[in-house]
Coordinates of C-alpha atoms and ligand atoms in Angstrom, one line a residue:
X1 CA 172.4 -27.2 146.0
X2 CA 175.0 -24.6 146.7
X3 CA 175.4 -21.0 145.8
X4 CA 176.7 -21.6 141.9
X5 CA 180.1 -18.8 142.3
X6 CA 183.0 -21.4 141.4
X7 CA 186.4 -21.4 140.4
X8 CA 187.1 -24.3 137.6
X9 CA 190.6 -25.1 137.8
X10 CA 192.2 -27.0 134.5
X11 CA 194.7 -29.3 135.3
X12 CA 195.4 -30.5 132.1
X13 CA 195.7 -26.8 130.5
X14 CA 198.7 -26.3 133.0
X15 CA 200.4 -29.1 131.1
X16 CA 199.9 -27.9 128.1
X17 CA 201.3 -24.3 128.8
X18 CA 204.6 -25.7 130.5
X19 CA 204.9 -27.4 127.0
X20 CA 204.5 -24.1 125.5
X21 CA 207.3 -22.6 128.1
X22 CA 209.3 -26.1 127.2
X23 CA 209.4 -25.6 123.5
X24 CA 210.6 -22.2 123.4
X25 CA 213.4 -22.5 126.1
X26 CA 214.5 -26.2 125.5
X27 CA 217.6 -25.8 126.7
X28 CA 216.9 -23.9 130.0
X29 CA 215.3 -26.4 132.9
X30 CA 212.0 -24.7 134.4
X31 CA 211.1 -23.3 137.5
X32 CA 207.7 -22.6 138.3
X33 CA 206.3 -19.4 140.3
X34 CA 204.2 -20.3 142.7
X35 CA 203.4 -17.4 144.8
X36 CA 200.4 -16.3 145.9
X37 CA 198.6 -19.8 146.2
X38 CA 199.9 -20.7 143.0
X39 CA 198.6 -16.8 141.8
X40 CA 195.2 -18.2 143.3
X41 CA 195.1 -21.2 141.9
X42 CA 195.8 -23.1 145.0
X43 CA 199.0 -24.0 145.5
X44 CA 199.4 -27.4 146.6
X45 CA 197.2 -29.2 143.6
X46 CA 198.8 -27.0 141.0
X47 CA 201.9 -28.2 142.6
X48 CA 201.1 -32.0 142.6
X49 CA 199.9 -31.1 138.8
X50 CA 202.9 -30.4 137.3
X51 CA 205.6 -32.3 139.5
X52 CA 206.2 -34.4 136.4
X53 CA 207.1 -31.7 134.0
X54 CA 208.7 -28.8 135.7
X55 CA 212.5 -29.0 137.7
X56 CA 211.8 -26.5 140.5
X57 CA 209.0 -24.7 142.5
X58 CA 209.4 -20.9 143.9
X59 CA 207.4 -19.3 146.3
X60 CA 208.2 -15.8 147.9
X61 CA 207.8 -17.2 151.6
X62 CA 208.7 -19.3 154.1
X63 CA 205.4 -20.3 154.9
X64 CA 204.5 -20.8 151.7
X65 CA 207.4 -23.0 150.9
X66 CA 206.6 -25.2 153.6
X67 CA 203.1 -25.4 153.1
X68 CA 204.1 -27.3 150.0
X69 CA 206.6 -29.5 151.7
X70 CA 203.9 -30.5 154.4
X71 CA 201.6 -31.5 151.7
X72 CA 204.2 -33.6 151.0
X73 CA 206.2 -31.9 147.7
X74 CA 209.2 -33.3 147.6
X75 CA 211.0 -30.7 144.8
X76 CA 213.4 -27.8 145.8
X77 CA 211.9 -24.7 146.4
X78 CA 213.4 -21.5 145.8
X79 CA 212.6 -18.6 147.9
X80 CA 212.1 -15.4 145.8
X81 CA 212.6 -12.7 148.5
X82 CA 215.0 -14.6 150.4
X83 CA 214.9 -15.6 154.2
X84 CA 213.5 -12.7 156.8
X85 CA 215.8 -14.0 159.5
X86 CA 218.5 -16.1 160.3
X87 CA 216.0 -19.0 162.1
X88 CA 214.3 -19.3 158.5
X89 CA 217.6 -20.1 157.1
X90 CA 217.4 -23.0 159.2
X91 CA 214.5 -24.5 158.5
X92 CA 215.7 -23.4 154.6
X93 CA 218.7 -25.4 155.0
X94 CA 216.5 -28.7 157.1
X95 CA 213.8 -28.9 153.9
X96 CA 216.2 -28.5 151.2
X97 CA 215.1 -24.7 150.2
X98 CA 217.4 -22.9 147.5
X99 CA 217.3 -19.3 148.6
X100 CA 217.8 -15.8 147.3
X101 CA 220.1 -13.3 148.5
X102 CA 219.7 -9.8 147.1
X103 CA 221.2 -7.6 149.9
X104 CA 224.1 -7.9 152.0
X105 CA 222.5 -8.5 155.3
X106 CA 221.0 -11.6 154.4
X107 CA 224.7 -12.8 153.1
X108 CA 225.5 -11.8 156.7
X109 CA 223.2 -13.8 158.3
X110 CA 223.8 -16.6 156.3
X111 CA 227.2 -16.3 157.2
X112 CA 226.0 -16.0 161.6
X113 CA 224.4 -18.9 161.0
X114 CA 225.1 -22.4 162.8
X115 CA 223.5 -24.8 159.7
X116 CA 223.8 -28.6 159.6
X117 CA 223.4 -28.7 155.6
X118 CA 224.5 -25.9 153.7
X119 CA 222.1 -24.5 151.0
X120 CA 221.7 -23.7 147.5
X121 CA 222.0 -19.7 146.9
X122 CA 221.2 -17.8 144.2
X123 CA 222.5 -14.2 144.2
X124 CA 220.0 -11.7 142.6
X125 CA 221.7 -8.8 140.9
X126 CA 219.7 -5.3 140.3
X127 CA 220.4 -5.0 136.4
X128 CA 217.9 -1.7 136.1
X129 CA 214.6 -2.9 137.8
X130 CA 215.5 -1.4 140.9
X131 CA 213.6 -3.4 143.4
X132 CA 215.6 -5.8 144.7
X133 CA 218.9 -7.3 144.3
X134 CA 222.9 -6.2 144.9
X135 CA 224.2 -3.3 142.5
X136 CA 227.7 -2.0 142.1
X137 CA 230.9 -3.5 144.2
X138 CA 228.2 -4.8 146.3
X139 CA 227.6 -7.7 144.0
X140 CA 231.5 -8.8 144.4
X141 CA 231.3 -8.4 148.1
X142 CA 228.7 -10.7 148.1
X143 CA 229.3 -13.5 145.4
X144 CA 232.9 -13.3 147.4
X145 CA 231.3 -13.8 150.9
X146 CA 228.7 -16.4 149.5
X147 CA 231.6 -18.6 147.5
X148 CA 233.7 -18.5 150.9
X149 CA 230.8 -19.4 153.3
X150 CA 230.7 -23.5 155.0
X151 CA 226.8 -22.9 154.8
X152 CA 226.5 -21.9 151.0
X153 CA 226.4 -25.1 148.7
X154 CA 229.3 -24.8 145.8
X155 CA 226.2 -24.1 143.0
X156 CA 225.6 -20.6 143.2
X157 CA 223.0 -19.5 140.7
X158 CA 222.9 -16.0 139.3
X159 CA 220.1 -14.1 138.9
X160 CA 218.3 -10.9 137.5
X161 CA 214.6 -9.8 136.9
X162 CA 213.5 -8.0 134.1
X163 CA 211.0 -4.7 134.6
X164 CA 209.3 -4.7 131.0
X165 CA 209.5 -8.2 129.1
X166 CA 206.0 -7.6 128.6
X167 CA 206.5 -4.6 126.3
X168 CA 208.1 -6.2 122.8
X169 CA 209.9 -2.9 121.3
X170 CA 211.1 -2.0 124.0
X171 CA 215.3 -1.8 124.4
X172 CA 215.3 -1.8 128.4
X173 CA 215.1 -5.7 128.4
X174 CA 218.5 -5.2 126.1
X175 CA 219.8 -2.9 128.7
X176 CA 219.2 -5.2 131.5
X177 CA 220.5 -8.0 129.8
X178 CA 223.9 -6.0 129.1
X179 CA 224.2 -5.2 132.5
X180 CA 223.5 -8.7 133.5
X181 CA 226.7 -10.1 131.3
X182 CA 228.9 -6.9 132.8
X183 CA 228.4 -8.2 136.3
X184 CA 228.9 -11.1 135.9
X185 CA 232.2 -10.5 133.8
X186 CA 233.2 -8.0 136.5
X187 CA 233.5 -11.4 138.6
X188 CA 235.9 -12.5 136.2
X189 CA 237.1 -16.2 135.9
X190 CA 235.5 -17.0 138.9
X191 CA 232.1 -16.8 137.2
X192 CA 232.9 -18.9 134.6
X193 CA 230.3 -21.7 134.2
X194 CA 228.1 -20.5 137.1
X195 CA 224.8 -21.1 135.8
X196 CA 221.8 -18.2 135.2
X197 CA 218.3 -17.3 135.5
X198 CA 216.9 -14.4 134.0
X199 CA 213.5 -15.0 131.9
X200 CA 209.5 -14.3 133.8
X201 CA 207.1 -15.0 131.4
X202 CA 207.3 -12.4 129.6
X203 CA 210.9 -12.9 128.2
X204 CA 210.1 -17.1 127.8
X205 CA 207.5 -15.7 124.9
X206 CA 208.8 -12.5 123.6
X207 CA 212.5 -12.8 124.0
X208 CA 213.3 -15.6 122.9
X209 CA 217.0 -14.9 122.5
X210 CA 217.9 -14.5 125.5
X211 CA 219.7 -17.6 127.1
X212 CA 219.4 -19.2 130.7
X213 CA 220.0 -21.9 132.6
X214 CA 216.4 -21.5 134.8
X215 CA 213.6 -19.7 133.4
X216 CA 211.0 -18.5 135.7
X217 CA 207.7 -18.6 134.1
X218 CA 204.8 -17.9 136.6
X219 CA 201.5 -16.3 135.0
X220 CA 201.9 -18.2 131.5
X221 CA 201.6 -21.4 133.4
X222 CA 198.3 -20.4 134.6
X223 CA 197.3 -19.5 130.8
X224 CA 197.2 -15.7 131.4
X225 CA 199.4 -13.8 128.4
X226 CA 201.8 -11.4 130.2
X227 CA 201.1 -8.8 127.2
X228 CA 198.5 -6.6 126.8
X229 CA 198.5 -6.7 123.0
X230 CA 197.9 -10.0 121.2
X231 CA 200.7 -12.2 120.7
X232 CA 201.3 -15.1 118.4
X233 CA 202.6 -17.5 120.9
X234 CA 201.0 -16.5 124.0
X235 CA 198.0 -16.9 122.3
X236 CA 198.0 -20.8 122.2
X237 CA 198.2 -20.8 126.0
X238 CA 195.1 -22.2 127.8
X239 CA 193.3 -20.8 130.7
X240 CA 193.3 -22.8 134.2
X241 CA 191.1 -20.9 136.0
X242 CA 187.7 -20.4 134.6
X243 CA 185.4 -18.4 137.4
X244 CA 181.4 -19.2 136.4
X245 CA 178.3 -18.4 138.2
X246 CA 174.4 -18.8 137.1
X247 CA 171.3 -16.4 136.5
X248 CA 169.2 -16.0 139.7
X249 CA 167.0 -13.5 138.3
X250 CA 165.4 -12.4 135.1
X251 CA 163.6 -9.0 134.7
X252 CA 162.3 -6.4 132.6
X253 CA 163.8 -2.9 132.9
X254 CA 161.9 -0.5 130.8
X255 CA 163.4 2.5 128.9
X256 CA 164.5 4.9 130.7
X257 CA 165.0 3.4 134.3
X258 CA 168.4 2.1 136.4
X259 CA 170.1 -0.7 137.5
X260 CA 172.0 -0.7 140.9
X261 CA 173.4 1.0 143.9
X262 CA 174.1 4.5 142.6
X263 CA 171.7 4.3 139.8
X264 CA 174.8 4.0 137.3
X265 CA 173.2 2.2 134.3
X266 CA 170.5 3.4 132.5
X267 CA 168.0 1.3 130.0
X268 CA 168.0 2.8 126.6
X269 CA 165.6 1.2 125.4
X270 CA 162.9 -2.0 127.0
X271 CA 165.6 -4.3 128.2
X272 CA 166.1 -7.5 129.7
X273 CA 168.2 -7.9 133.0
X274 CA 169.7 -10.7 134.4
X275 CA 171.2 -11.2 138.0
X276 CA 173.6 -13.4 138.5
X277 CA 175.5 -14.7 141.6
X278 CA 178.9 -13.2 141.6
X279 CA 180.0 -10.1 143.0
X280 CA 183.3 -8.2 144.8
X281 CA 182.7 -10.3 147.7
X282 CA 183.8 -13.3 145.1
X283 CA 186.8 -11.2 143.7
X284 CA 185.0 -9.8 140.9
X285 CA 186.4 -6.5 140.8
X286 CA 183.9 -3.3 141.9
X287 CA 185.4 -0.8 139.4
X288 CA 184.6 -2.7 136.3
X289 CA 182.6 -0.6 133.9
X290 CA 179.7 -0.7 132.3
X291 CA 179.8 -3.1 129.0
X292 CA 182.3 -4.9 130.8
X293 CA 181.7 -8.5 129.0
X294 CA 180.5 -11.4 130.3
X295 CA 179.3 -14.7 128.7
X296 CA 176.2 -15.7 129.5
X297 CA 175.2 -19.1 127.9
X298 CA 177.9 -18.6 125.9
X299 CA 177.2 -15.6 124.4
X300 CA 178.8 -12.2 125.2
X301 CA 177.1 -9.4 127.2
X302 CA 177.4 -6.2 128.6
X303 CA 178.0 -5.7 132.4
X304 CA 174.5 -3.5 133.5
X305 CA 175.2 -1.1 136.5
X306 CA 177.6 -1.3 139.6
X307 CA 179.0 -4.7 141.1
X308 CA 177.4 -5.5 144.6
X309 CA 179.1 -7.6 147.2
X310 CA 177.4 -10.8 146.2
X311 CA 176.0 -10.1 142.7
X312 CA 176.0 -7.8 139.3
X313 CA 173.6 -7.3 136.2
X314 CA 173.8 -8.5 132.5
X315 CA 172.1 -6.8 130.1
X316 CA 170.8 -9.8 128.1
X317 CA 168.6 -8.0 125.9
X318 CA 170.0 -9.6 122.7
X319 CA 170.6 -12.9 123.0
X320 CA 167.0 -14.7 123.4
X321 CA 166.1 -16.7 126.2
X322 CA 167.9 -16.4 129.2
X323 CA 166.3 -18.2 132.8
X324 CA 167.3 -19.1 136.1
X325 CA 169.9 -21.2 136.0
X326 CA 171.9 -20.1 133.1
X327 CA 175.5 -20.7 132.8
X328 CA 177.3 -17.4 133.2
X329 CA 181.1 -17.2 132.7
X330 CA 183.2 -14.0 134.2
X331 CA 186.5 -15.3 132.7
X332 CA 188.2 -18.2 131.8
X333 CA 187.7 -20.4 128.6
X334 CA 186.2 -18.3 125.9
X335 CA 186.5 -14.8 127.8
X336 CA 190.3 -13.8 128.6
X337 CA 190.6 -12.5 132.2
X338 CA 192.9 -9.8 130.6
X339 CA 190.0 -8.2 128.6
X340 CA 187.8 -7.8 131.4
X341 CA 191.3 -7.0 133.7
X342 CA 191.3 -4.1 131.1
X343 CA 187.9 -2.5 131.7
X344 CA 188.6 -2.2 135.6
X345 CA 191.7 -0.5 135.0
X346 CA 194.2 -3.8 136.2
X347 CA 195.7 -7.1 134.5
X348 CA 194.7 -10.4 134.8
X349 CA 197.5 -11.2 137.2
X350 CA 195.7 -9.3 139.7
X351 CA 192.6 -10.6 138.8
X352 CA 193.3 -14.7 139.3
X353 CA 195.4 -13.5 142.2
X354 CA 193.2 -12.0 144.5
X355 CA 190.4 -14.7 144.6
X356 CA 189.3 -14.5 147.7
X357 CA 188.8 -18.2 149.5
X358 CA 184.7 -18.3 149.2
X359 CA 184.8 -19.0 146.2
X360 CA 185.2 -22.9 146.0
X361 CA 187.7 -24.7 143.1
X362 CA 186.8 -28.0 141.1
X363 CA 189.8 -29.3 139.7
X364 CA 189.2 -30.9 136.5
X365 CA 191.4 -32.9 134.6
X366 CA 194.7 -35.3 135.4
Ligands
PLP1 C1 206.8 -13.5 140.1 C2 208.1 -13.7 139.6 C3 208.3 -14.4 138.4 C4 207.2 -14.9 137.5 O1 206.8 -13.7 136.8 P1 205.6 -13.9 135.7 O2 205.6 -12.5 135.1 O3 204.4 -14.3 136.4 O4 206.1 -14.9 134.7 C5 209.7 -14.7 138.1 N1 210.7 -14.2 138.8 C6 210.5 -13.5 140.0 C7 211.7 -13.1 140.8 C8 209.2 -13.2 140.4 O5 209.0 -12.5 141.5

């Protein structure tokens, strides 16, 4: 017996929502994000998962991007924030590493460089997100100096990221994507047939106009929806990570009394309690509110009082018997991590993300 706070990881629903990132860019090949330990996930198996049906891996470091290759992942992996130094070009360039160059100073250490095999560069443009990526002349300077350079390969990709795909109505994805085809035509003929990648998640479901050569899907894969309302395609996506634990107590709180550090939760009437093994120390987050919901045996409940380090309260009044040992699921199949994201103030992205490594995965599936 162990302590019962696992991480079910789905194997199978991975495939299903690269199908779903598939079918509604069919023309665009498919890079998937996978920062973060695969945005908790764990990196490696998600990665040995989905070799099959995706064309390209990201990650936003180095380390990360080796961490796949020593596991023995043989695809190209892109490097989201770029190299940090001139010696990480060259281990870039040594394990076939495509790399992102959104400032100049990288272009100029890429140019410093002594590299045996030259590498695969995709130059990110700042179309409006302003985070990263070249704006203005800059982005001539440096499509210039990276066409000239002996250590860039002759396929330079162009890139953008967009700041709100997740919001439908909105016209600053438009914007962006205007200012994407302006830089590039301010390259003039020398852009012509460079290949693109624009679309996150968010613009594979909801903007399904736009075109590109490499979509970047990263929290659809895991079965998350990017939006906070409900949408009719993100919808059919299945969640990977499903993060259960079990009752370990059962109690009677009458009317009247608390539950928890703090006192927070008050009985309005005879209830019953249950305690179950999960807390903050498991990634379940602290500032989740009372009635947060939670399925236990299936059914949902209210969250009862203030998360501990290693455990919370159900109030399980309504739903009959409830003993020691009963399945409880914080999110996952049949509770959407973005509901209960919602009721601690976050998104499920940061939810998934953050699990912290005590809580042990099962893979299931494949
Ligand atoms: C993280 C990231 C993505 C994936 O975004 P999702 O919203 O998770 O799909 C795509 N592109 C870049 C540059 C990223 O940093």
């Amino acid at each position: 017996m162990s302590r019962p706070a696992k991480m079910l990881i789905d194997l199978d629903a991975l495939t299903h929502n690269i199908a779903i990132a598939r079918k509604q860019s069919p023309n665009s090949r498919i890079i998937a994000v996978l920062k973060a330990n695969a945005y908790g996930h764990g990196a490696i198996e998600v990665a040995n998962a989905i070799d099959p049906s995706v064309d390209m891996l990201a990650v936003s470091s180095i380390e990360e991007a080796l961490h796949l290759r020593n596991a023995g992942i043989e695809k190209t992996v892109l490097l989201l924030e770029g190299c940090f130094s001139g010696s990480e070009l060259v281990v870039a360039s040594n394990n076939d590493f495509a790399v992102v160059f959104h400032n100049l100073e990288q272009v100029e250490a890429l140019e410093q460089q002594a590299l045996e095999q030259p590498i695969s560069c995709w130059l990110k443009i700042d179309t409006g997100m302003h985070r990263l990526g070249l704006q203005g002349d800059d982005i001539t300077a440096a499509f210039e100096r990276l066409q000239a350079s002996a250590n860039s390969k002759n396929d330079l990709i162009l890139m953008t990221h967009l700041a709100s795909s997740d919001l439908i109505a909105q016209p600053f994805t438009t914007q962006q994507i205007s200012s994407f085809v302006q830089a590039i035509a301010q390259l003039g003929e020398r852009a012509n047939g460079l290949q693109t990648s624009i679309c996150n998640s968010g613009a594979v479901l909801g903007w399904q106009d736009i075109q590109c050569d490499w979509i970047r899907p990263g929290i659809m894969i895991y079965g998350v929806s990017p939006f906070a309302q409900e949408h009719k395609i993100a919808k059919d996506l299945k969640p990977v990570m499903c993060l259960q634990s079990e009752v370990i107590a059962v109690r009677t709180v009458p009317a009247g009394d608390c539950v928890g550090y703090g006192n927070t939760w008050q009985a309005e009437r005879d209830s019953k309690v249950a305690t179950v093994a999960i807390g903050y120390g498991d990634g379940y987050p602290r500032n989740a509110k009372n009635g947060t919901p939670v399925l236990v045996n299936g059914k949902r409940c209210k969250l009862a009082g203030r998360v501990s380090m290693d455990m919370l309260s159900v109030d399980v009044t309504e739903i009959g018997s409830v003993n020691i040992g009963d399945k409880v699921v914080l999110w996952g199949s049949g509770l959407d991590v973005n509901e209960v994201a919602s009721y601690a103030d976050t998104i499920g992205y940061e939810l998934v993300t953050r699990m912290p490594l005590r809580v042990p995965k099962t893979y299931l599936g494949k």
